[in-house]
mmCIF file of C-alpha atoms in Angstrom:
data_model
loop_
_atom_site.group_PDB
_atom_site.id
_atom_site.type_symbol
_atom_site.label_atom_id
_atom_site.label_comp_id
_atom_site.label_asym_id
_atom_site.label_seq_id
_atom_site.Cartn_x
_atom_site.Cartn_y
_atom_site.Cartn_z
ATOM 1 C CA MET A 113 -227.565 -108.288 -106.055
ATOM 2 C CA LEU A 114 -231.325 -107.761 -106.002
ATOM 3 C CA GLN A 115 -233.303 -109.637 -108.639
ATOM 4 C CA CYS A 116 -236.834 -108.293 -108.225
ATOM 5 C CA ILE A 117 -238.906 -105.744 -106.327
ATOM 6 C CA PHE A 118 -242.590 -106.181 -105.482
ATOM 7 C CA LEU A 119 -244.982 -103.641 -103.972
ATOM 8 C CA LEU A 120 -247.802 -105.303 -102.034
ATOM 9 C CA SER A 121 -251.020 -103.822 -100.651
ATOM 10 C CA ASP A 122 -252.164 -104.377 -97.059
ATOM 11 C CA SER A 123 -254.215 -107.348 -98.322
ATOM 12 C CA GLY A 124 -251.237 -109.036 -100.010
ATOM 13 C CA GLU A 125 -252.175 -108.050 -103.579
ATOM 14 C CA VAL A 126 -249.246 -107.327 -105.893
ATOM 15 C CA ILE A 127 -249.509 -103.648 -106.873
ATOM 16 C CA LEU A 128 -246.286 -103.443 -108.849
ATOM 17 C CA GLU A 129 -243.592 -105.847 -110.056
ATOM 18 C CA LYS A 130 -240.143 -104.830 -111.289
ATOM 19 C CA GLN A 131 -237.749 -107.494 -112.594
ATOM 20 C CA LEU A 132 -234.167 -106.249 -112.221
ATOM 21 C CA THR A 133 -232.077 -108.962 -113.897
ATOM 22 C CA GLY A 134 -232.376 -111.575 -116.639
ATOM 23 C CA HIS A 135 -233.469 -114.155 -114.069
ATOM 24 C CA ARG A 136 -237.227 -113.798 -113.620
ATOM 25 C CA VAL A 137 -238.628 -114.221 -110.099
ATOM 26 C CA ASP A 138 -242.062 -115.855 -110.033
ATOM 27 C CA ARG A 139 -244.892 -114.078 -108.218
ATOM 28 C CA ALA A 140 -245.446 -117.223 -106.172
ATOM 29 C CA ILE A 141 -242.756 -115.884 -103.815
ATOM 30 C CA CYS A 142 -245.236 -113.155 -102.779
ATOM 31 C CA VAL A 143 -247.785 -115.794 -101.751
ATOM 32 C CA TRP A 144 -245.134 -117.575 -99.657
ATOM 33 C CA TYR A 145 -244.078 -114.287 -98.072
ATOM 34 C CA TRP A 146 -247.647 -113.268 -97.210
ATOM 35 C CA ASP A 147 -248.420 -116.627 -95.586
ATOM 36 C CA HIS A 148 -245.167 -116.342 -93.619
ATOM 37 C CA ALA A 149 -245.970 -112.757 -92.566
ATOM 38 C CA ILE A 150 -249.417 -113.779 -91.273
ATOM 39 C CA SER A 151 -247.956 -116.696 -89.305
ATOM 40 C CA GLN A 152 -245.207 -114.558 -87.745
ATOM 41 C CA GLY A 153 -247.363 -111.546 -86.865
ATOM 42 C CA ASP A 154 -245.412 -108.933 -84.894
ATOM 43 C CA GLN A 155 -242.327 -111.190 -84.875
ATOM 44 C CA LEU A 156 -241.744 -110.776 -88.633
ATOM 45 C CA GLN A 157 -238.101 -109.966 -89.396
ATOM 46 C CA PRO A 158 -236.913 -107.500 -92.097
ATOM 47 C CA VAL A 159 -234.706 -110.211 -93.659
ATOM 48 C CA ILE A 160 -236.239 -113.621 -94.365
ATOM 49 C CA ALA A 161 -234.754 -116.789 -95.855
ATOM 50 C CA SER A 162 -237.352 -118.561 -98.001
ATOM 51 C CA PRO A 163 -236.736 -121.987 -99.590
ATOM 52 C CA THR A 164 -235.632 -120.312 -102.848
ATOM 53 C CA HIS A 165 -234.729 -116.657 -102.103
ATOM 54 C CA TYR A 166 -233.522 -114.196 -99.511
ATOM 55 C CA LEU A 167 -236.272 -111.639 -98.926
ATOM 56 C CA PHE A 168 -235.903 -108.056 -97.708
ATOM 57 C CA GLN A 169 -239.027 -106.198 -96.605
ATOM 58 C CA ILE A 170 -240.145 -102.885 -95.135
ATOM 59 C CA VAL A 171 -243.666 -101.492 -94.646
ATOM 60 C CA ARG A 172 -244.572 -97.860 -95.288
ATOM 61 C CA GLU A 173 -248.133 -96.495 -95.019
ATOM 62 C CA GLY A 174 -249.628 -99.958 -95.501
ATOM 63 C CA ILE A 175 -247.490 -100.682 -98.595
ATOM 64 C CA THR A 176 -245.007 -103.576 -98.327
ATOM 65 C CA PHE A 177 -241.761 -103.146 -100.283
ATOM 66 C CA LEU A 178 -240.387 -106.628 -100.970
ATOM 67 C CA ALA A 179 -237.030 -107.341 -102.651
ATOM 68 C CA CYS A 180 -235.697 -110.777 -103.623
ATOM 69 C CA SER A 181 -232.198 -112.168 -104.118
ATOM 70 C CA GLN A 182 -230.848 -115.672 -104.707
ATOM 71 C CA VAL A 183 -227.297 -114.786 -103.663
ATOM 72 C CA GLU A 184 -225.947 -113.703 -100.296
ATOM 73 C CA MET A 185 -225.525 -109.924 -99.960
ATOM 74 C CA PRO A 186 -225.181 -107.384 -97.133
ATOM 75 C CA PRO A 187 -228.638 -107.305 -95.486
ATOM 76 C CA LEU A 188 -228.419 -103.596 -94.666
ATOM 77 C CA MET A 189 -227.838 -102.760 -98.325
ATOM 78 C CA GLY A 190 -231.147 -104.360 -99.300
ATOM 79 C CA ILE A 191 -233.046 -102.705 -96.432
ATOM 80 C CA GLU A 192 -231.444 -99.298 -97.015
ATOM 81 C CA PHE A 193 -232.231 -99.412 -100.727
ATOM 82 C CA LEU A 194 -235.896 -100.195 -100.053
ATOM 83 C CA CYS A 195 -236.014 -97.297 -97.578
ATOM 84 C CA ARG A 196 -234.555 -95.010 -100.262
ATOM 85 C CA VAL A 197 -237.158 -96.203 -102.792
ATOM 86 C CA ALA A 198 -239.991 -95.562 -100.317
ATOM 87 C CA ASP A 199 -238.654 -92.080 -99.445
ATOM 88 C CA VAL A 200 -238.217 -91.099 -103.110
ATOM 89 C CA LEU A 201 -241.700 -92.308 -104.073
ATOM 90 C CA ALA A 202 -243.278 -90.471 -101.135
ATOM 91 C CA ASP A 203 -241.378 -87.317 -102.115
ATOM 92 C CA TYR A 204 -242.319 -87.573 -105.801
ATOM 93 C CA LEU A 205 -245.940 -88.598 -105.391
ATOM 94 C CA GLY A 206 -246.771 -86.520 -102.322
ATOM 95 C CA GLY A 207 -247.562 -89.595 -100.234
ATOM 96 C CA LEU A 208 -247.747 -93.375 -100.381
ATOM 97 C CA ASN A 209 -250.897 -95.399 -100.914
ATOM 98 C CA GLU A 210 -252.215 -97.938 -103.388
ATOM 99 C CA ASP A 211 -254.214 -95.459 -105.482
ATOM 100 C CA VAL A 212 -251.339 -92.983 -105.851
ATOM 101 C CA ILE A 213 -248.971 -95.719 -107.046
ATOM 102 C CA LYS A 214 -251.508 -97.059 -109.568
ATOM 103 C CA ASP A 215 -252.107 -93.539 -110.920
ATOM 104 C CA ASN A 216 -248.356 -93.008 -111.476
ATOM 105 C CA PHE A 217 -247.104 -96.372 -112.753
ATOM 106 C CA VAL A 218 -244.934 -94.753 -115.445
ATOM 107 C CA ILE A 219 -243.159 -92.457 -112.956
ATOM 108 C CA VAL A 220 -242.554 -95.334 -110.522
ATOM 109 C CA TYR A 221 -241.048 -97.585 -113.210
ATOM 110 C CA GLU A 222 -238.852 -94.748 -114.539
ATOM 111 C CA LEU A 223 -237.569 -94.037 -111.028
ATOM 112 C CA LEU A 224 -236.755 -97.712 -110.413
ATOM 113 C CA ASP A 225 -234.940 -97.878 -113.780
ATOM 114 C CA GLU A 226 -232.644 -95.050 -112.664
ATOM 115 C CA MET A 227 -232.254 -96.093 -109.032
ATOM 116 C CA ILE A 228 -231.026 -99.628 -109.706
ATOM 117 C CA ASP A 229 -229.089 -101.140 -112.608
ATOM 118 C CA ASN A 230 -228.920 -104.913 -113.123
ATOM 119 C CA GLY A 231 -229.640 -105.484 -109.439
ATOM 120 C CA PHE A 232 -227.147 -102.949 -108.015
ATOM 121 C CA PRO A 233 -228.154 -99.530 -106.549
ATOM 122 C CA LEU A 234 -227.162 -96.692 -108.880
ATOM 123 C CA THR A 235 -228.722 -93.227 -108.504
ATOM 124 C CA THR A 236 -230.632 -92.753 -105.269
ATOM 125 C CA GLU A 237 -230.227 -89.027 -104.570
ATOM 126 C CA PRO A 238 -233.564 -87.148 -104.898
ATOM 127 C CA ASN A 239 -231.904 -83.997 -106.287
ATOM 128 C CA ILE A 240 -230.335 -85.871 -109.190
ATOM 129 C CA LEU A 241 -233.491 -87.900 -109.848
ATOM 130 C CA ARG A 242 -235.568 -84.708 -110.060
ATOM 131 C CA GLU A 243 -233.270 -83.412 -112.804
ATOM 132 C CA MET A 244 -233.590 -86.698 -114.687
ATOM 133 C CA ILE A 245 -237.314 -87.338 -114.176
ATOM 134 C CA ALA A 246 -239.836 -84.534 -113.745
ATOM 135 C CA ALA A 247 -242.260 -84.888 -110.847
ATOM 136 C CA PRO A 248 -245.896 -85.487 -111.880
ATOM 137 C CA ASN A 249 -248.233 -82.488 -112.100
ATOM 138 C CA ILE A 250 -251.472 -81.489 -113.789
ATOM 139 C CA VAL A 251 -249.720 -79.994 -116.847
ATOM 140 C CA SER A 252 -247.602 -83.087 -117.513
ATOM 141 C CA LYS A 253 -250.632 -85.371 -117.179
ATOM 142 C CA MET A 254 -252.617 -83.243 -119.655
ATOM 143 C CA LEU A 255 -249.717 -83.256 -122.135
ATOM 144 C CA SER A 256 -249.376 -87.034 -121.870
ATOM 145 C CA VAL A 257 -253.081 -87.409 -122.738
ATOM 146 C CA VAL A 258 -252.808 -85.038 -125.725
ATOM 147 C CA THR A 259 -249.458 -86.235 -127.126
ATOM 148 C CA GLY A 260 -249.649 -89.883 -126.066
ATOM 149 C CA ASN A 261 -246.163 -89.601 -124.575
ATOM 150 C CA SER A 262 -246.355 -90.489 -120.870
ATOM 151 C CA SER A 263 -242.593 -90.363 -120.199
ATOM 152 C CA ASN A 264 -241.218 -87.634 -117.906
ATOM 153 C CA MET A 265 -237.573 -88.449 -118.665
ATOM 154 C CA ASN A 266 -235.137 -85.641 -119.411
ATOM 155 C CA GLU A 267 -233.208 -86.068 -122.659
ATOM 156 C CA THR A 268 -229.904 -84.861 -121.153
ATOM 157 C CA LEU A 269 -227.983 -86.349 -118.257
ATOM 158 C CA PRO A 270 -227.699 -83.983 -115.250
ATOM 159 C CA ALA A 271 -224.261 -82.393 -114.900
ATOM 160 C CA ALA A 272 -224.159 -83.331 -111.212
ATOM 161 C CA THR A 273 -223.818 -87.028 -112.056
ATOM 162 C CA ALA A 274 -220.228 -86.337 -113.141
ATOM 163 C CA LEU A 275 -219.333 -84.418 -109.950
ATOM 164 C CA ARG A 276 -217.800 -85.776 -106.759
ATOM 165 C CA VAL A 277 -220.911 -84.560 -104.923
ATOM 166 C CA PRO A 278 -223.766 -86.223 -106.869
ATOM 167 C CA TRP A 279 -226.266 -85.395 -104.110
ATOM 168 C CA ARG A 280 -226.114 -81.678 -104.944
ATOM 169 C CA THR A 281 -228.006 -79.940 -107.734
ATOM 170 C CA SER A 282 -225.630 -78.607 -110.386
ATOM 171 C CA ASP A 283 -224.756 -74.906 -109.848
ATOM 172 C CA PRO A 284 -227.767 -73.648 -107.833
ATOM 173 C CA LYS A 285 -228.043 -69.864 -107.434
ATOM 174 C CA TYR A 286 -229.972 -67.886 -104.821
ATOM 175 C CA ALA A 287 -230.408 -64.167 -104.189
ATOM 176 C CA ASN A 288 -230.387 -64.835 -100.431
ATOM 177 C CA ASN A 289 -228.054 -67.546 -99.159
ATOM 178 C CA GLU A 290 -229.420 -69.203 -96.035
ATOM 179 C CA VAL A 291 -229.375 -72.511 -94.206
ATOM 180 C CA TYR A 292 -231.671 -73.711 -91.401
ATOM 181 C CA VAL A 293 -230.765 -76.476 -88.934
ATOM 182 C CA ASP A 294 -233.417 -78.180 -86.754
ATOM 183 C CA LEU A 295 -232.757 -80.689 -83.989
ATOM 184 C CA VAL A 296 -235.779 -83.027 -83.673
ATOM 185 C CA GLU A 297 -235.687 -85.518 -80.803
ATOM 186 C CA GLU A 298 -238.066 -88.268 -79.695
ATOM 187 C CA MET A 299 -237.781 -89.349 -76.058
ATOM 188 C CA ASP A 300 -238.897 -92.759 -74.729
ATOM 189 C CA ALA A 301 -238.976 -93.032 -70.935
ATOM 190 C CA VAL A 302 -240.135 -95.714 -68.479
ATOM 191 C CA ILE A 303 -241.306 -94.496 -65.055
ATOM 192 C CA ASN A 304 -242.259 -96.781 -62.147
ATOM 193 C CA ARG A 305 -245.276 -96.440 -59.845
ATOM 194 C CA ASP A 306 -243.325 -94.135 -57.513
ATOM 195 C CA GLY A 307 -242.650 -91.648 -60.306
ATOM 196 C CA THR A 308 -238.958 -92.608 -60.465
ATOM 197 C CA LEU A 309 -237.242 -92.731 -63.838
ATOM 198 C CA VAL A 310 -236.284 -96.323 -64.726
ATOM 199 C CA LYS A 311 -235.011 -95.940 -68.284
ATOM 200 C CA CYS A 312 -234.791 -93.145 -70.811
ATOM 201 C CA GLU A 313 -233.545 -93.026 -74.401
ATOM 202 C CA ILE A 314 -233.600 -90.341 -77.083
ATOM 203 C CA TYR A 315 -233.718 -90.787 -80.844
ATOM 204 C CA GLY A 316 -232.713 -87.587 -82.606
ATOM 205 C CA GLU A 317 -232.314 -86.204 -86.119
ATOM 206 C CA VAL A 318 -230.444 -83.192 -87.464
ATOM 207 C CA GLN A 319 -232.644 -81.825 -90.251
ATOM 208 C CA VAL A 320 -231.233 -79.208 -92.607
ATOM 209 C CA ASN A 321 -232.870 -76.913 -95.151
ATOM 210 C CA SER A 322 -230.132 -75.469 -97.350
ATOM 211 C CA HIS A 323 -230.465 -72.693 -99.937
ATOM 212 C CA LEU A 324 -226.856 -71.845 -100.762
ATOM 213 C CA SER A 325 -225.351 -70.899 -104.105
ATOM 214 C CA GLY A 326 -222.390 -72.652 -105.669
ATOM 215 C CA LEU A 327 -220.575 -75.443 -103.826
ATOM 216 C CA PRO A 328 -220.533 -74.502 -100.105
ATOM 217 C CA ASP A 329 -218.463 -76.394 -97.538
ATOM 218 C CA LEU A 330 -220.078 -76.346 -94.081
ATOM 219 C CA THR A 331 -218.932 -77.359 -90.600
ATOM 220 C CA LEU A 332 -221.204 -78.181 -87.660
ATOM 221 C CA SER A 333 -220.115 -79.030 -84.123
ATOM 222 C CA PHE A 334 -221.898 -80.174 -80.936
ATOM 223 C CA ALA A 335 -221.384 -78.967 -77.365
ATOM 224 C CA ASN A 336 -221.114 -82.548 -76.047
ATOM 225 C CA PRO A 337 -220.790 -85.071 -78.902
ATOM 226 C CA SER A 338 -219.544 -87.854 -76.587
ATOM 227 C CA ILE A 339 -223.135 -88.706 -75.530
ATOM 228 C CA LEU A 340 -224.210 -89.528 -79.103
ATOM 229 C CA ASP A 341 -224.495 -93.239 -79.997
ATOM 230 C CA ASP A 342 -225.494 -95.160 -83.139
ATOM 231 C CA VAL A 343 -224.816 -92.171 -85.372
ATOM 232 C CA ARG A 344 -225.923 -92.437 -88.981
ATOM 233 C CA PHE A 345 -224.881 -89.880 -91.601
ATOM 234 C CA HIS A 346 -226.047 -88.594 -94.953
ATOM 235 C CA PRO A 347 -223.514 -89.524 -97.704
ATOM 236 C CA CYS A 348 -222.415 -85.868 -97.848
ATOM 237 C CA VAL A 349 -220.755 -86.075 -94.407
ATOM 238 C CA ARG A 350 -216.989 -86.678 -94.353
ATOM 239 C CA TYR A 351 -216.361 -89.436 -91.858
ATOM 240 C CA ARG A 352 -212.716 -88.691 -90.983
ATOM 241 C CA PRO A 353 -213.343 -85.274 -89.286
ATOM 242 C CA TRP A 354 -216.114 -86.844 -87.227
ATOM 243 C CA GLU A 355 -213.947 -89.813 -86.260
ATOM 244 C CA SER A 356 -211.035 -87.624 -85.135
ATOM 245 C CA HIS A 357 -212.731 -84.477 -83.731
ATOM 246 C CA GLN A 358 -216.529 -85.210 -83.667
ATOM 247 C CA ILE A 359 -217.103 -82.403 -86.186
ATOM 248 C CA LEU A 360 -219.562 -82.601 -89.082
ATOM 249 C CA SER A 361 -217.895 -81.430 -92.294
ATOM 250 C CA PHE A 362 -220.032 -81.631 -95.432
ATOM 251 C CA VAL A 363 -221.121 -80.171 -98.760
ATOM 252 C CA PRO A 364 -224.917 -80.041 -98.326
ATOM 253 C CA PRO A 365 -227.554 -81.163 -100.831
ATOM 254 C CA ASP A 366 -229.844 -78.440 -102.096
ATOM 255 C CA GLY A 367 -233.111 -78.169 -100.150
ATOM 256 C CA GLN A 368 -234.343 -80.272 -97.236
ATOM 257 C CA PHE A 369 -232.504 -83.383 -96.071
ATOM 258 C CA ARG A 370 -231.606 -85.353 -92.927
ATOM 259 C CA LEU A 371 -227.972 -84.730 -92.108
ATOM 260 C CA MET A 372 -227.623 -87.360 -89.385
ATOM 261 C CA SER A 373 -229.506 -89.373 -86.800
ATOM 262 C CA TYR A 374 -228.350 -90.547 -83.371
ATOM 263 C CA ARG A 375 -229.351 -92.042 -80.029
ATOM 264 C CA VAL A 376 -228.699 -90.845 -76.488
ATOM 265 C CA ARG A 377 -228.924 -93.517 -73.798
ATOM 266 C CA LYS A 378 -228.935 -93.661 -69.982
ATOM 267 C CA LEU A 379 -230.361 -90.217 -69.280
ATOM 268 C CA LYS A 380 -230.820 -89.481 -65.575
ATOM 269 C CA SER A 381 -233.589 -86.893 -65.847
ATOM 270 C CA ILE A 382 -236.368 -85.764 -68.188
ATOM 271 C CA PRO A 383 -238.140 -82.383 -68.528
ATOM 272 C CA LEU A 384 -241.458 -83.894 -67.384
ATOM 273 C CA TYR A 385 -242.708 -85.268 -64.092
ATOM 274 C CA LEU A 386 -245.277 -88.046 -63.782
ATOM 275 C CA LYS A 387 -246.964 -88.942 -60.488
ATOM 276 C CA PRO A 388 -249.211 -92.028 -60.481
ATOM 277 C CA GLN A 389 -251.546 -92.757 -57.545
ATOM 278 C CA LEU A 390 -253.408 -96.046 -57.202
ATOM 279 C CA THR A 391 -255.882 -96.880 -54.416
ATOM 280 C CA SER A 392 -258.296 -99.807 -54.072
ATOM 281 C CA ASP A 393 -261.300 -100.484 -51.847
ATOM 282 C CA ALA A 394 -263.886 -103.275 -51.943
ATOM 283 C CA GLY A 395 -262.970 -104.473 -55.418
ATOM 284 C CA THR A 396 -262.862 -100.944 -56.887
ATOM 285 C CA CYS A 397 -259.659 -99.288 -58.061
ATOM 286 C CA ARG A 398 -259.033 -95.540 -58.245
ATOM 287 C CA LEU A 399 -256.314 -94.288 -60.577
ATOM 288 C CA SER A 400 -254.952 -90.757 -60.749
ATOM 289 C CA LEU A 401 -252.099 -89.691 -62.994
ATOM 290 C CA LEU A 402 -250.512 -86.212 -62.861
ATOM 291 C CA VAL A 403 -248.232 -84.923 -65.640
ATOM 292 C CA GLY A 404 -246.487 -81.562 -65.887
ATOM 293 C CA MET A 405 -243.297 -79.742 -66.836
ATOM 294 C CA ARG A 406 -240.513 -80.178 -64.286
ATOM 295 C CA ASN A 407 -238.849 -76.955 -65.397
ATOM 296 C CA ASP A 408 -238.542 -74.836 -68.523
ATOM 297 C CA PRO A 409 -236.357 -76.894 -70.915
ATOM 298 C CA GLY A 410 -235.934 -73.938 -73.272
ATOM 299 C CA LYS A 411 -237.173 -76.080 -76.153
ATOM 300 C CA THR A 412 -240.599 -77.089 -77.408
ATOM 301 C CA VAL A 413 -241.863 -80.382 -75.973
ATOM 302 C CA ASP A 414 -244.875 -81.704 -77.863
ATOM 303 C CA SER A 415 -246.495 -84.913 -79.132
ATOM 304 C CA ILE A 416 -246.487 -86.338 -75.588
ATOM 305 C CA ASP A 417 -248.037 -89.803 -75.238
ATOM 306 C CA VAL A 418 -248.347 -91.669 -71.912
ATOM 307 C CA GLN A 419 -248.989 -95.421 -71.910
ATOM 308 C CA PHE A 420 -249.639 -97.693 -68.939
ATOM 309 C CA GLN A 421 -250.845 -101.275 -68.519
ATOM 310 C CA LEU A 422 -253.933 -102.157 -66.506
ATOM 311 C CA PRO A 423 -253.747 -105.306 -64.330
ATOM 312 C CA PRO A 424 -255.364 -108.486 -65.738
ATOM 313 C CA CYS A 425 -257.941 -108.476 -62.927
ATOM 314 C CA ILE A 426 -259.469 -105.188 -64.198
ATOM 315 C CA SER A 427 -262.634 -105.929 -66.166
ATOM 316 C CA THR A 428 -263.780 -102.389 -67.080
ATOM 317 C CA ALA A 429 -262.339 -98.894 -66.762
ATOM 318 C CA ASP A 430 -263.643 -95.385 -67.332
ATOM 319 C CA LEU A 431 -260.847 -92.818 -67.687
ATOM 320 C CA SER A 432 -261.004 -89.112 -68.451
ATOM 321 C CA SER A 433 -258.473 -86.264 -68.612
ATOM 322 C CA ASN A 434 -258.432 -82.465 -68.591
ATOM 323 C CA CYS A 435 -256.276 -82.391 -71.747
ATOM 324 C CA GLY A 436 -255.912 -84.689 -74.732
ATOM 325 C CA THR A 437 -257.664 -88.016 -75.274
ATOM 326 C CA VAL A 438 -257.511 -91.338 -73.416
ATOM 327 C CA ASN A 439 -258.014 -94.661 -75.217
ATOM 328 C CA ILE A 440 -258.081 -98.161 -73.738
ATOM 329 C CA LEU A 441 -256.763 -100.747 -76.191
ATOM 330 C CA SER A 442 -257.879 -104.370 -76.434
ATOM 331 C CA ASN A 443 -254.804 -105.632 -74.508
ATOM 332 C CA LYS A 444 -255.740 -103.341 -71.557
ATOM 333 C CA THR A 445 -253.065 -100.804 -72.439
ATOM 334 C CA CYS A 446 -254.168 -97.220 -71.777
ATOM 335 C CA SER A 447 -252.868 -94.579 -74.167
ATOM 336 C CA TRP A 448 -253.139 -90.941 -73.108
ATOM 337 C CA SER A 449 -252.350 -88.654 -76.050
ATOM 338 C CA ILE A 450 -251.570 -85.235 -74.602
ATOM 339 C CA GLY A 451 -249.850 -83.329 -77.381
ATOM 340 C CA ARG A 452 -248.257 -80.152 -76.002
ATOM 341 C CA ILE A 453 -248.520 -79.311 -72.293
ATOM 342 C CA PRO A 454 -249.873 -75.788 -71.694
ATOM 343 C CA LYS A 455 -247.679 -73.518 -69.588
ATOM 344 C CA ASP A 456 -248.378 -73.333 -65.822
ATOM 345 C CA LYS A 457 -250.878 -76.182 -65.964
ATOM 346 C CA THR A 458 -250.852 -79.634 -64.399
ATOM 347 C CA LEU A 459 -252.608 -82.343 -66.407
ATOM 348 C CA HIS A 460 -254.455 -85.212 -64.808
ATOM 349 C CA CYS A 461 -255.988 -88.477 -65.955
ATOM 350 C CA ARG A 462 -258.456 -90.065 -63.541
ATOM 351 C CA GLU A 463 -260.764 -93.032 -63.229
ATOM 352 C CA HIS A 464 -264.376 -92.250 -62.456
#
């Protein structure tokens, strides 16, 4: 059971405080948390045991979401709820920053009132929340100034709250029924100085944009589902068909949503090649790095970023590339942001 939620700025200032139960949590816990966060640095854990409370924290766009509880509870429930709050606020407000939250205090408090009841998560589906609380816009802000009523709450409870599929808007209707499925994958690979692949892992998401009338029942299957690890599903997915046949069976929410996420480990090849060359002479080092497409993967490969560590003995370095930008960080890590590799072109990063 969560007892309080705080939103903190990147300087530790309390932007918003929401007490969830009859037991009031003092703001002094925020001071303790901030001192602890500074002392821990990059080693800060998402779940922290303070002298008086258990703390759950996530950081989104410089805003710290901090929840407190005095009783033991499943840690993932606290973290997942904070992630839901951050996602809903970003969706409603069009982004997350200190100014946006301060300009929409009423909306934020109304959303928290509906998302959690007496410390327990209640309504967290964006589709249902949008039927209960209208998103802010210019017209609603003008009306609130004229009428003095700043509430965006709907007077009637959405019909979908009584259905077995609360994530779906009640009885949507479209002239054209269509659904789009995108597979978005992020690949992390480690390559040694010989250009040999040492380790490779993929984090992927199945993103769906659904515009279907009524109450559709969809099925999605993979060519080789056995390679998928650490799968995580949207609540609409029925777990039993996946457990028995690795098939996704679900009634989709209306609009855009993430159907599932997964990891693929121990890959033996990647669609890129990377050839580093390092030579030294009389205290001077020459570095050359070649990157290109190994073959046509049939899919778009973009947002490519190459990082490598310079030796401690290197005092200065001057790197340039024929594509993208190269930055040398304070810890002597070089970051080469390439983006998308042009077809039939080999990219190089060299030291002058």
